[in-house]
Amino acid sequence: MAAIADHRPGHRHLLVRRNRRTGELAFYRCYAAKPVPLTTLVKVAGRRWTVEETFQSGKGLTGLDEHQIRRWTSWHRWVTLSMLAHAFLAAATAHERARRPTQTN
């Protein structure tokens, strides 16, 4: 983490995060109105990976990216339906895994 000099109010930092599995680097420009600890910045940056994976899963499983946008209302309905289908699939998977735990040898 490195502080970024800026005359405006608030605290700005550059955070570099490395994925442990792939070694891929991710760069985050962070802003906070008040000083925050490094651990908080890392947690927030880590949540981005989860959000990205969820979007990728939604695109592949429920067609989140297959709507041709013409109007706000139709886009909103499509995204809501797609997200509801994704939530249903996640809940059904969790339920099935809880019912039939995998056996390790």
PDB file of N, CA and C in Angstrom:
ATOM      1  N   MET A   1       0.855  -1.167   0.000  1.00  0.00           N
ATOM      2  CA  MET A   1       0.000   0.000   0.000  1.00  0.00           C
ATOM      3  C   MET A   1       0.898   1.225   0.000  1.00  0.00           C
ATOM      4  N   ALA A   2       0.546   2.189  -0.822  1.00  0.00           N
ATOM      5  CA  ALA A   2       1.287   3.441  -0.888  1.00  0.00           C
ATOM      6  C   ALA A   2       0.298   4.598  -0.885  1.00  0.00           C
ATOM      7  N   ALA A   3       0.606   5.622  -0.118  1.00  0.00           N
ATOM      8  CA  ALA A   3      -0.262   6.802  -0.073  1.00  0.00           C
ATOM      9  C   ALA A   3      -0.115   7.584  -1.378  1.00  0.00           C
ATOM     10  N   ILE A   4      -1.218   8.154  -1.842  1.00  0.00           N
ATOM     11  CA  ILE A   4      -1.231   8.983  -3.035  1.00  0.00           C
ATOM     12  C   ILE A   4      -1.424  10.425  -2.591  1.00  0.00           C
ATOM     13  N   ALA A   5      -0.525  11.284  -2.990  1.00  0.00           N
ATOM     14  CA  ALA A   5      -0.626  12.694  -2.615  1.00  0.00           C
ATOM     15  C   ALA A   5      -1.759  13.349  -3.402  1.00  0.00           C
ATOM     16  N   ASP A   6      -2.606  14.066  -2.679  1.00  0.00           N
ATOM     17  CA  ASP A   6      -3.730  14.756  -3.302  1.00  0.00           C
ATOM     18  C   ASP A   6      -4.132  15.905  -2.386  1.00  0.00           C
ATOM     19  N   HIS A   7      -4.460  17.040  -2.960  1.00  0.00           N
ATOM     20  CA  HIS A   7      -4.824  18.203  -2.162  1.00  0.00           C
ATOM     21  C   HIS A   7      -6.271  18.156  -1.671  1.00  0.00           C
ATOM     22  N   ARG A   8      -7.069  17.283  -2.235  1.00  0.00           N
ATOM     23  CA  ARG A   8      -8.472  17.192  -1.829  1.00  0.00           C
ATOM     24  C   ARG A   8      -8.591  16.465  -0.494  1.00  0.00           C
ATOM     25  N   PRO A   9      -9.695  16.681   0.238  1.00  0.00           N
ATOM     26  CA  PRO A   9      -9.864  15.996   1.522  1.00  0.00           C
ATOM     27  C   PRO A   9     -10.036  14.489   1.340  1.00  0.00           C
ATOM     28  N   GLY A  10      -9.670  13.737   2.354  1.00  0.00           N
ATOM     29  CA  GLY A  10      -9.788  12.285   2.315  1.00  0.00           C
ATOM     30  C   GLY A  10      -8.424  11.636   2.227  1.00  0.00           C
ATOM     31  N   HIS A  11      -8.436  10.328   2.253  1.00  0.00           N
ATOM     32  CA  HIS A  11      -7.202   9.540   2.222  1.00  0.00           C
ATOM     33  C   HIS A  11      -7.229   8.646   0.992  1.00  0.00           C
ATOM     34  N   ARG A  12      -6.180   8.723   0.189  1.00  0.00           N
ATOM     35  CA  ARG A  12      -6.089   7.945  -1.049  1.00  0.00           C
ATOM     36  C   ARG A  12      -4.849   7.073  -0.996  1.00  0.00           C
ATOM     37  N   HIS A  13      -5.027   5.820  -1.436  1.00  0.00           N
ATOM     38  CA  HIS A  13      -3.922   4.863  -1.412  1.00  0.00           C
ATOM     39  C   HIS A  13      -3.946   4.031  -2.682  1.00  0.00           C
ATOM     40  N   LEU A  14      -2.780   3.535  -3.046  1.00  0.00           N
ATOM     41  CA  LEU A  14      -2.669   2.548  -4.113  1.00  0.00           C
ATOM     42  C   LEU A  14      -2.402   1.212  -3.438  1.00  0.00           C
ATOM     43  N   LEU A  15      -3.260   0.255  -3.697  1.00  0.00           N
ATOM     44  CA  LEU A  15      -3.142  -1.074  -3.104  1.00  0.00           C
ATOM     45  C   LEU A  15      -2.850  -2.065  -4.218  1.00  0.00           C
ATOM     46  N   VAL A  16      -1.815  -2.873  -4.051  1.00  0.00           N
ATOM     47  CA  VAL A  16      -1.477  -3.906  -5.024  1.00  0.00           C
ATOM     48  C   VAL A  16      -1.722  -5.245  -4.334  1.00  0.00           C
ATOM     49  N   ARG A  17      -2.523  -6.072  -4.977  1.00  0.00           N
ATOM     50  CA  ARG A  17      -2.888  -7.359  -4.391  1.00  0.00           C
ATOM     51  C   ARG A  17      -2.508  -8.464  -5.359  1.00  0.00           C
ATOM     52  N   ARG A  18      -1.933  -9.550  -4.850  1.00  0.00           N
ATOM     53  CA  ARG A  18      -1.527 -10.679  -5.674  1.00  0.00           C
ATOM     54  C   ARG A  18      -2.408 -11.877  -5.357  1.00  0.00           C
ATOM     55  N   ASN A  19      -2.937 -12.503  -6.401  1.00  0.00           N
ATOM     56  CA  ASN A  19      -3.721 -13.721  -6.238  1.00  0.00           C
ATOM     57  C   ASN A  19      -2.753 -14.857  -5.905  1.00  0.00           C
ATOM     58  N   ARG A  20      -2.990 -15.546  -4.816  1.00  0.00           N
ATOM     59  CA  ARG A  20      -2.074 -16.603  -4.383  1.00  0.00           C
ATOM     60  C   ARG A  20      -2.030 -17.784  -5.340  1.00  0.00           C
ATOM     61  N   ARG A  21      -3.140 -18.074  -5.979  1.00  0.00           N
ATOM     62  CA  ARG A  21      -3.178 -19.231  -6.884  1.00  0.00           C
ATOM     63  C   ARG A  21      -2.554 -18.943  -8.235  1.00  0.00           C
ATOM     64  N   THR A  22      -2.886 -17.791  -8.811  1.00  0.00           N
ATOM     65  CA  THR A  22      -2.434 -17.508 -10.179  1.00  0.00           C
ATOM     66  C   THR A  22      -1.245 -16.556 -10.240  1.00  0.00           C
ATOM     67  N   GLY A  23      -0.992 -15.828  -9.159  1.00  0.00           N
ATOM     68  CA  GLY A  23       0.084 -14.847  -9.170  1.00  0.00           C
ATOM     69  C   GLY A  23      -0.303 -13.550  -9.856  1.00  0.00           C
ATOM     70  N   GLU A  24      -1.541 -13.459 -10.329  1.00  0.00           N
ATOM     71  CA  GLU A  24      -2.025 -12.268 -11.024  1.00  0.00           C
ATOM     72  C   GLU A  24      -2.054 -11.078 -10.065  1.00  0.00           C
ATOM     73  N   LEU A  25      -1.609  -9.923 -10.545  1.00  0.00           N
ATOM     74  CA  LEU A  25      -1.623  -8.705  -9.740  1.00  0.00           C
ATOM     75  C   LEU A  25      -2.870  -7.894 -10.059  1.00  0.00           C
ATOM     76  N   ALA A  26      -3.449  -7.324  -9.012  1.00  0.00           N
ATOM     77  CA  ALA A  26      -4.593  -6.434  -9.171  1.00  0.00           C
ATOM     78  C   ALA A  26      -4.247  -5.122  -8.484  1.00  0.00           C
ATOM     79  N   PHE A  27      -4.542  -4.012  -9.142  1.00  0.00           N
ATOM     80  CA  PHE A  27      -4.217  -2.696  -8.615  1.00  0.00           C
ATOM     81  C   PHE A  27      -5.517  -1.978  -8.257  1.00  0.00           C
ATOM     82  N   TYR A  28      -5.567  -1.422  -7.071  1.00  0.00           N
ATOM     83  CA  TYR A  28      -6.756  -0.730  -6.591  1.00  0.00           C
ATOM     84  C   TYR A  28      -6.369   0.676  -6.156  1.00  0.00           C
ATOM     85  N   ARG A  29      -7.118   1.627  -6.614  1.00  0.00           N
ATOM     86  CA  ARG A  29      -6.965   2.982  -6.105  1.00  0.00           C
ATOM     87  C   ARG A  29      -8.061   3.147  -5.065  1.00  0.00           C
ATOM     88  N   CYS A  30      -7.658   3.321  -3.823  1.00  0.00           N
ATOM     89  CA  CYS A  30      -8.592   3.323  -2.695  1.00  0.00           C
ATOM     90  C   CYS A  30      -8.801   4.738  -2.171  1.00  0.00           C
ATOM     91  N   TYR A  31     -10.018   5.015  -1.761  1.00  0.00           N
ATOM     92  CA  TYR A  31     -10.345   6.289  -1.145  1.00  0.00           C
ATOM     93  C   TYR A  31     -11.132   6.020   0.124  1.00  0.00           C
ATOM     94  N   ALA A  32     -10.826   6.766   1.166  1.00  0.00           N
ATOM     95  CA  ALA A  32     -11.589   6.701   2.413  1.00  0.00           C
ATOM     96  C   ALA A  32     -11.660   8.108   2.989  1.00  0.00           C
ATOM     97  N   ALA A  33     -12.819   8.456   3.517  1.00  0.00           N
ATOM     98  CA  ALA A  33     -12.979   9.776   4.125  1.00  0.00           C
ATOM     99  C   ALA A  33     -12.129   9.884   5.388  1.00  0.00           C
ATOM    100  N   LYS A  34     -12.021   8.772   6.115  1.00  0.00           N
ATOM    101  CA  LYS A  34     -11.223   8.720   7.337  1.00  0.00           C
ATOM    102  C   LYS A  34     -10.142   7.668   7.151  1.00  0.00           C
ATOM    103  N   PRO A  35      -9.077   7.713   7.939  1.00  0.00           N
ATOM    104  CA  PRO A  35      -8.048   6.676   7.835  1.00  0.00           C
ATOM    105  C   PRO A  35      -8.622   5.301   8.160  1.00  0.00           C
ATOM    106  N   VAL A  36      -8.256   4.304   7.356  1.00  0.00           N
ATOM    107  CA  VAL A  36      -8.685   2.924   7.605  1.00  0.00           C
ATOM    108  C   VAL A  36      -7.453   2.029   7.623  1.00  0.00           C
ATOM    109  N   PRO A  37      -7.512   0.948   8.396  1.00  0.00           N
ATOM    110  CA  PRO A  37      -6.353   0.050   8.442  1.00  0.00           C
ATOM    111  C   PRO A  37      -6.183  -0.736   7.138  1.00  0.00           C
ATOM    112  N   LEU A  38      -4.980  -1.191   6.914  1.00  0.00           N
ATOM    113  CA  LEU A  38      -4.659  -1.975   5.721  1.00  0.00           C
ATOM    114  C   LEU A  38      -5.541  -3.212   5.618  1.00  0.00           C
ATOM    115  N   THR A  39      -5.823  -3.854   6.739  1.00  0.00           N
ATOM    116  CA  THR A  39      -6.650  -5.073   6.707  1.00  0.00           C
ATOM    117  C   THR A  39      -8.032  -4.802   6.133  1.00  0.00           C
ATOM    118  N   THR A  40      -8.591  -3.647   6.432  1.00  0.00           N
ATOM    119  CA  THR A  40      -9.913  -3.296   5.897  1.00  0.00           C
ATOM    120  C   THR A  40      -9.849  -3.097   4.388  1.00  0.00           C
ATOM    121  N   LEU A  41      -8.813  -2.406   3.914  1.00  0.00           N
ATOM    122  CA  LEU A  41      -8.663  -2.205   2.474  1.00  0.00           C
ATOM    123  C   LEU A  41      -8.504  -3.542   1.752  1.00  0.00           C
ATOM    124  N   VAL A  42      -7.746  -4.455   2.336  1.00  0.00           N
ATOM    125  CA  VAL A  42      -7.528  -5.766   1.724  1.00  0.00           C
ATOM    126  C   VAL A  42      -8.828  -6.563   1.682  1.00  0.00           C
ATOM    127  N   LYS A  43      -9.614  -6.517   2.747  1.00  0.00           N
ATOM    128  CA  LYS A  43     -10.899  -7.233   2.769  1.00  0.00           C
ATOM    129  C   LYS A  43     -11.842  -6.718   1.692  1.00  0.00           C
ATOM    130  N   VAL A  44     -11.924  -5.394   1.569  1.00  0.00           N
ATOM    131  CA  VAL A  44     -12.809  -4.795   0.568  1.00  0.00           C
ATOM    132  C   VAL A  44     -12.335  -5.152  -0.839  1.00  0.00           C
ATOM    133  N   ALA A  45     -11.030  -5.076  -1.065  1.00  0.00           N
ATOM    134  CA  ALA A  45     -10.491  -5.435  -2.388  1.00  0.00           C
ATOM    135  C   ALA A  45     -10.743  -6.904  -2.691  1.00  0.00           C
ATOM    136  N   GLY A  46     -10.640  -7.757  -1.688  1.00  0.00           N
ATOM    137  CA  GLY A  46     -10.883  -9.190  -1.879  1.00  0.00           C
ATOM    138  C   GLY A  46     -12.319  -9.503  -2.247  1.00  0.00           C
ATOM    139  N   ARG A  47     -13.251  -8.697  -1.797  1.00  0.00           N
ATOM    140  CA  ARG A  47     -14.659  -8.924  -2.132  1.00  0.00           C
ATOM    141  C   ARG A  47     -14.903  -8.732  -3.623  1.00  0.00           C
ATOM    142  N   ARG A  48     -14.066  -7.925  -4.267  1.00  0.00           N
ATOM    143  CA  ARG A  48     -14.232  -7.704  -5.704  1.00  0.00           C
ATOM    144  C   ARG A  48     -14.088  -9.007  -6.470  1.00  0.00           C
ATOM    145  N   TRP A  49     -13.154  -9.867  -6.048  1.00  0.00           N
ATOM    146  CA  TRP A  49     -12.988 -11.163  -6.722  1.00  0.00           C
ATOM    147  C   TRP A  49     -14.278 -11.969  -6.640  1.00  0.00           C
ATOM    148  N   THR A  50     -14.911 -11.950  -5.485  1.00  0.00           N
ATOM    149  CA  THR A  50     -16.167 -12.684  -5.312  1.00  0.00           C
ATOM    150  C   THR A  50     -17.248 -12.127  -6.221  1.00  0.00           C
ATOM    151  N   VAL A  51     -17.329 -10.821  -6.320  1.00  0.00           N
ATOM    152  CA  VAL A  51     -18.333 -10.195  -7.180  1.00  0.00           C
ATOM    153  C   VAL A  51     -18.077 -10.564  -8.638  1.00  0.00           C
ATOM    154  N   GLU A  52     -16.823 -10.504  -9.084  1.00  0.00           N
ATOM    155  CA  GLU A  52     -16.479 -10.871 -10.462  1.00  0.00           C
ATOM    156  C   GLU A  52     -16.847 -12.323 -10.765  1.00  0.00           C
ATOM    157  N   GLU A  53     -16.533 -13.230  -9.840  1.00  0.00           N
ATOM    158  CA  GLU A  53     -16.863 -14.645 -10.044  1.00  0.00           C
ATOM    159  C   GLU A  53     -18.368 -14.850 -10.122  1.00  0.00           C
ATOM    160  N   THR A  54     -19.118 -14.116  -9.313  1.00  0.00           N
ATOM    161  CA  THR A  54     -20.572 -14.225  -9.330  1.00  0.00           C
ATOM    162  C   THR A  54     -21.135 -13.745 -10.661  1.00  0.00           C
ATOM    163  N   PHE A  55     -20.610 -12.634 -11.180  1.00  0.00           N
ATOM    164  CA  PHE A  55     -21.066 -12.148 -12.489  1.00  0.00           C
ATOM    165  C   PHE A  55     -20.747 -13.156 -13.587  1.00  0.00           C
ATOM    166  N   GLN A  56     -19.549 -13.734 -13.565  1.00  0.00           N
ATOM    167  CA  GLN A  56     -19.182 -14.731 -14.567  1.00  0.00           C
ATOM    168  C   GLN A  56     -20.111 -15.940 -14.487  1.00  0.00           C
ATOM    169  N   SER A  57     -20.392 -16.362 -13.273  1.00  0.00           N
ATOM    170  CA  SER A  57     -21.297 -17.499 -13.088  1.00  0.00           C
ATOM    171  C   SER A  57     -22.693 -17.155 -13.590  1.00  0.00           C
ATOM    172  N   GLY A  58     -23.162 -15.957 -13.282  1.00  0.00           N
ATOM    173  CA  GLY A  58     -24.483 -15.527 -13.740  1.00  0.00           C
ATOM    174  C   GLY A  58     -24.579 -15.463 -15.252  1.00  0.00           C
ATOM    175  N   LYS A  59     -23.507 -15.048 -15.893  1.00  0.00           N
ATOM    176  CA  LYS A  59     -23.497 -14.994 -17.356  1.00  0.00           C
ATOM    177  C   LYS A  59     -23.578 -16.392 -17.941  1.00  0.00           C
ATOM    178  N   GLY A  60     -22.834 -17.314 -17.377  1.00  0.00           N
ATOM    179  CA  GLY A  60     -22.791 -18.661 -17.927  1.00  0.00           C
ATOM    180  C   GLY A  60     -24.012 -19.495 -17.615  1.00  0.00           C
ATOM    181  N   LEU A  61     -24.523 -19.376 -16.403  1.00  0.00           N
ATOM    182  CA  LEU A  61     -25.617 -20.253 -15.976  1.00  0.00           C
ATOM    183  C   LEU A  61     -27.006 -19.716 -16.297  1.00  0.00           C
ATOM    184  N   THR A  62     -27.196 -18.426 -16.212  1.00  0.00           N
ATOM    185  CA  THR A  62     -28.556 -17.893 -16.304  1.00  0.00           C
ATOM    186  C   THR A  62     -28.757 -16.874 -17.413  1.00  0.00           C
ATOM    187  N   GLY A  63     -27.770 -16.692 -18.281  1.00  0.00           N
ATOM    188  CA  GLY A  63     -27.939 -15.794 -19.415  1.00  0.00           C
ATOM    189  C   GLY A  63     -27.995 -14.325 -19.051  1.00  0.00           C
ATOM    190  N   LEU A  64     -27.277 -13.936 -18.008  1.00  0.00           N
ATOM    191  CA  LEU A  64     -27.295 -12.546 -17.567  1.00  0.00           C
ATOM    192  C   LEU A  64     -26.901 -11.586 -18.686  1.00  0.00           C
ATOM    193  N   ASP A  65     -26.016 -12.009 -19.559  1.00  0.00           N
ATOM    194  CA  ASP A  65     -25.513 -11.117 -20.610  1.00  0.00           C
ATOM    195  C   ASP A  65     -26.196 -11.309 -21.962  1.00  0.00           C
ATOM    196  N   GLU A  66     -27.321 -12.004 -22.018  1.00  0.00           N
ATOM    197  CA  GLU A  66     -27.932 -12.317 -23.299  1.00  0.00           C
ATOM    198  C   GLU A  66     -29.136 -11.457 -23.660  1.00  0.00           C
ATOM    199  N   HIS A  67     -29.378 -10.413 -22.912  1.00  0.00           N
ATOM    200  CA  HIS A  67     -30.513  -9.550 -23.206  1.00  0.00           C
ATOM    201  C   HIS A  67     -30.078  -8.427 -24.139  1.00  0.00           C
ATOM    202  N   GLN A  68     -30.917  -8.110 -25.107  1.00  0.00           N
ATOM    203  CA  GLN A  68     -30.644  -6.966 -25.975  1.00  0.00           C
ATOM    204  C   GLN A  68     -31.373  -5.767 -25.379  1.00  0.00           C
ATOM    205  N   ILE A  69     -30.606  -4.828 -24.891  1.00  0.00           N
ATOM    206  CA  ILE A  69     -31.182  -3.705 -24.153  1.00  0.00           C
ATOM    207  C   ILE A  69     -31.861  -2.747 -25.108  1.00  0.00           C
ATOM    208  N   ARG A  70     -33.128  -2.542 -24.867  1.00  0.00           N
ATOM    209  CA  ARG A  70     -33.887  -1.572 -25.654  1.00  0.00           C
ATOM    210  C   ARG A  70     -34.482  -0.503 -24.726  1.00  0.00           C
ATOM    211  N   ARG A  71     -34.958  -0.931 -23.598  1.00  0.00           N
ATOM    212  CA  ARG A  71     -35.561  -0.009 -22.628  1.00  0.00           C
ATOM    213  C   ARG A  71     -35.160  -0.420 -21.224  1.00  0.00           C
ATOM    214  N   TRP A  72     -35.190   0.557 -20.318  1.00  0.00           N
ATOM    215  CA  TRP A  72     -34.811   0.308 -18.926  1.00  0.00           C
ATOM    216  C   TRP A  72     -35.683  -0.781 -18.299  1.00  0.00           C
ATOM    217  N   THR A  73     -36.984  -0.726 -18.499  1.00  0.00           N
ATOM    218  CA  THR A  73     -37.894  -1.668 -17.847  1.00  0.00           C
ATOM    219  C   THR A  73     -37.596  -3.106 -18.255  1.00  0.00           C
ATOM    220  N   SER A  74     -37.405  -3.340 -19.542  1.00  0.00           N
ATOM    221  CA  SER A  74     -37.144  -4.717 -19.978  1.00  0.00           C
ATOM    222  C   SER A  74     -35.789  -5.197 -19.474  1.00  0.00           C
ATOM    223  N   TRP A  75     -34.777  -4.317 -19.467  1.00  0.00           N
ATOM    224  CA  TRP A  75     -33.469  -4.697 -18.930  1.00  0.00           C
ATOM    225  C   TRP A  75     -33.584  -5.024 -17.456  1.00  0.00           C
ATOM    226  N   HIS A  76     -34.283  -4.201 -16.696  1.00  0.00           N
ATOM    227  CA  HIS A  76     -34.441  -4.416 -15.258  1.00  0.00           C
ATOM    228  C   HIS A  76     -35.136  -5.739 -14.984  1.00  0.00           C
ATOM    229  N   ARG A  77     -36.170  -6.046 -15.722  1.00  0.00           N
ATOM    230  CA  ARG A  77     -36.875  -7.322 -15.537  1.00  0.00           C
ATOM    231  C   ARG A  77     -35.977  -8.504 -15.871  1.00  0.00           C
ATOM    232  N   TRP A  78     -35.217  -8.401 -16.954  1.00  0.00           N
ATOM    233  CA  TRP A  78     -34.329  -9.497 -17.359  1.00  0.00           C
ATOM    234  C   TRP A  78     -33.248  -9.745 -16.316  1.00  0.00           C
ATOM    235  N   VAL A  79     -32.612  -8.686 -15.846  1.00  0.00           N
ATOM    236  CA  VAL A  79     -31.547  -8.828 -14.854  1.00  0.00           C
ATOM    237  C   VAL A  79     -32.111  -9.371 -13.549  1.00  0.00           C
ATOM    238  N   THR A  80     -33.280  -8.895 -13.140  1.00  0.00           N
ATOM    239  CA  THR A  80     -33.904  -9.396 -11.913  1.00  0.00           C
ATOM    240  C   THR A  80     -34.214 -10.881 -12.034  1.00  0.00           C
ATOM    241  N   LEU A  81     -34.773 -11.292 -13.155  1.00  0.00           N
ATOM    242  CA  LEU A  81     -35.080 -12.703 -13.370  1.00  0.00           C
ATOM    243  C   LEU A  81     -33.806 -13.545 -13.398  1.00  0.00           C
ATOM    244  N   SER A  82     -32.781 -13.060 -14.067  1.00  0.00           N
ATOM    245  CA  SER A  82     -31.511 -13.777 -14.145  1.00  0.00           C
ATOM    246  C   SER A  82     -30.876 -13.924 -12.765  1.00  0.00           C
ATOM    247  N   MET A  83     -30.900 -12.851 -11.981  1.00  0.00           N
ATOM    248  CA  MET A  83     -30.318 -12.910 -10.637  1.00  0.00           C
ATOM    249  C   MET A  83     -31.134 -13.818  -9.717  1.00  0.00           C
ATOM    250  N   LEU A  84     -32.435 -13.818  -9.868  1.00  0.00           N
ATOM    251  CA  LEU A  84     -33.289 -14.710  -9.093  1.00  0.00           C
ATOM    252  C   LEU A  84     -32.997 -16.164  -9.447  1.00  0.00           C
ATOM    253  N   ALA A  85     -32.822 -16.449 -10.732  1.00  0.00           N
ATOM    254  CA  ALA A  85     -32.478 -17.813 -11.160  1.00  0.00           C
ATOM    255  C   ALA A  85     -31.116 -18.216 -10.602  1.00  0.00           C
ATOM    256  N   HIS A  86     -30.161 -17.307 -10.603  1.00  0.00           N
ATOM    257  CA  HIS A  86     -28.833 -17.599 -10.059  1.00  0.00           C
ATOM    258  C   HIS A  86     -28.917 -17.874  -8.562  1.00  0.00           C
ATOM    259  N   ALA A  87     -29.700 -17.081  -7.828  1.00  0.00           N
ATOM    260  CA  ALA A  87     -29.875 -17.293  -6.394  1.00  0.00           C
ATOM    261  C   ALA A  87     -30.535 -18.649  -6.127  1.00  0.00           C
ATOM    262  N   PHE A  88     -31.528 -19.002  -6.952  1.00  0.00           N
ATOM    263  CA  PHE A  88     -32.182 -20.295  -6.801  1.00  0.00           C
ATOM    264  C   PHE A  88     -31.192 -21.433  -7.018  1.00  0.00           C
ATOM    265  N   LEU A  89     -30.368 -21.335  -8.057  1.00  0.00           N
ATOM    266  CA  LEU A  89     -29.384 -22.380  -8.324  1.00  0.00           C
ATOM    267  C   LEU A  89     -28.357 -22.488  -7.192  1.00  0.00           C
ATOM    268  N   ALA A  90     -27.934 -21.365  -6.647  1.00  0.00           N
ATOM    269  CA  ALA A  90     -26.979 -21.385  -5.533  1.00  0.00           C
ATOM    270  C   ALA A  90     -27.602 -22.023  -4.299  1.00  0.00           C
ATOM    271  N   ALA A  91     -28.860 -21.676  -4.008  1.00  0.00           N
ATOM    272  CA  ALA A  91     -29.538 -22.252  -2.848  1.00  0.00           C
ATOM    273  C   ALA A  91     -29.782 -23.748  -3.037  1.00  0.00           C
ATOM    274  N   ALA A  92     -30.174 -24.142  -4.239  1.00  0.00           N
ATOM    275  CA  ALA A  92     -30.405 -25.560  -4.508  1.00  0.00           C
ATOM    276  C   ALA A  92     -29.108 -26.360  -4.396  1.00  0.00           C
ATOM    277  N   THR A  93     -28.006 -25.787  -4.869  1.00  0.00           N
ATOM    278  CA  THR A  93     -26.708 -26.454  -4.752  1.00  0.00           C
ATOM    279  C   THR A  93     -26.300 -26.600  -3.299  1.00  0.00           C
ATOM    280  N   ALA A  94     -26.462 -25.538  -2.510  1.00  0.00           N
ATOM    281  CA  ALA A  94     -26.111 -25.593  -1.087  1.00  0.00           C
ATOM    282  C   ALA A  94     -26.966 -26.624  -0.357  1.00  0.00           C
ATOM    283  N   HIS A  95     -28.254 -26.666  -0.688  1.00  0.00           N
ATOM    284  CA  HIS A  95     -29.154 -27.637  -0.061  1.00  0.00           C
ATOM    285  C   HIS A  95     -28.742 -29.062  -0.410  1.00  0.00           C
ATOM    286  N   GLU A  96     -28.423 -29.291  -1.669  1.00  0.00           N
ATOM    287  CA  GLU A  96     -28.031 -30.631  -2.111  1.00  0.00           C
ATOM    288  C   GLU A  96     -26.711 -31.057  -1.471  1.00  0.00           C
ATOM    289  N   ARG A  97     -25.777 -30.149  -1.360  1.00  0.00           N
ATOM    290  CA  ARG A  97     -24.494 -30.475  -0.722  1.00  0.00           C
ATOM    291  C   ARG A  97     -24.665 -30.765   0.756  1.00  0.00           C
ATOM    292  N   ALA A  98     -25.578 -30.065   1.416  1.00  0.00           N
ATOM    293  CA  ALA A  98     -25.833 -30.315   2.839  1.00  0.00           C
ATOM    294  C   ALA A  98     -26.526 -31.666   3.029  1.00  0.00           C
ATOM    295  N   ARG A  99     -27.363 -32.031   2.078  1.00  0.00           N
ATOM    296  CA  ARG A  99     -28.077 -33.307   2.154  1.00  0.00           C
ATOM    297  C   ARG A  99     -27.172 -34.492   1.878  1.00  0.00           C
ATOM    298  N   ARG A 100     -26.288 -34.322   0.943  1.00  0.00           N
ATOM    299  CA  ARG A 100     -25.359 -35.400   0.533  1.00  0.00           C
ATOM    300  C   ARG A 100     -23.927 -34.915   0.614  1.00  0.00           C
ATOM    301  N   PRO A 101     -23.361 -34.908   1.804  1.00  0.00           N
ATOM    302  CA  PRO A 101     -21.968 -34.448   1.894  1.00  0.00           C
ATOM    303  C   PRO A 101     -21.034 -35.385   1.124  1.00  0.00           C
ATOM    304  N   THR A 102     -20.026 -34.799   0.521  1.00  0.00           N
ATOM    305  CA  THR A 102     -19.069 -35.614  -0.241  1.00  0.00           C
ATOM    306  C   THR A 102     -18.215 -36.422   0.725  1.00  0.00           C
ATOM    307  N   GLN A 103     -17.911 -37.635   0.318  1.00  0.00           N
ATOM    308  CA  GLN A 103     -17.101 -38.499   1.165  1.00  0.00           C
ATOM    309  C   GLN A 103     -15.656 -38.426   0.688  1.00  0.00           C
ATOM    310  N   THR A 104     -14.731 -38.277   1.656  1.00  0.00           N
ATOM    311  CA  THR A 104     -13.318 -38.258   1.319  1.00  0.00           C
ATOM    312  C   THR A 104     -12.713 -39.606   1.655  1.00  0.00           C
ATOM    313  N   ASN A 105     -11.774 -40.030   0.831  1.00  0.00           N
ATOM    314  CA  ASN A 105     -11.138 -41.324   1.043  1.00  0.00           C
ATOM    315  C   ASN A 105      -9.942 -41.187   1.925  1.00  0.00           C
TER     316      ASN A 105
END
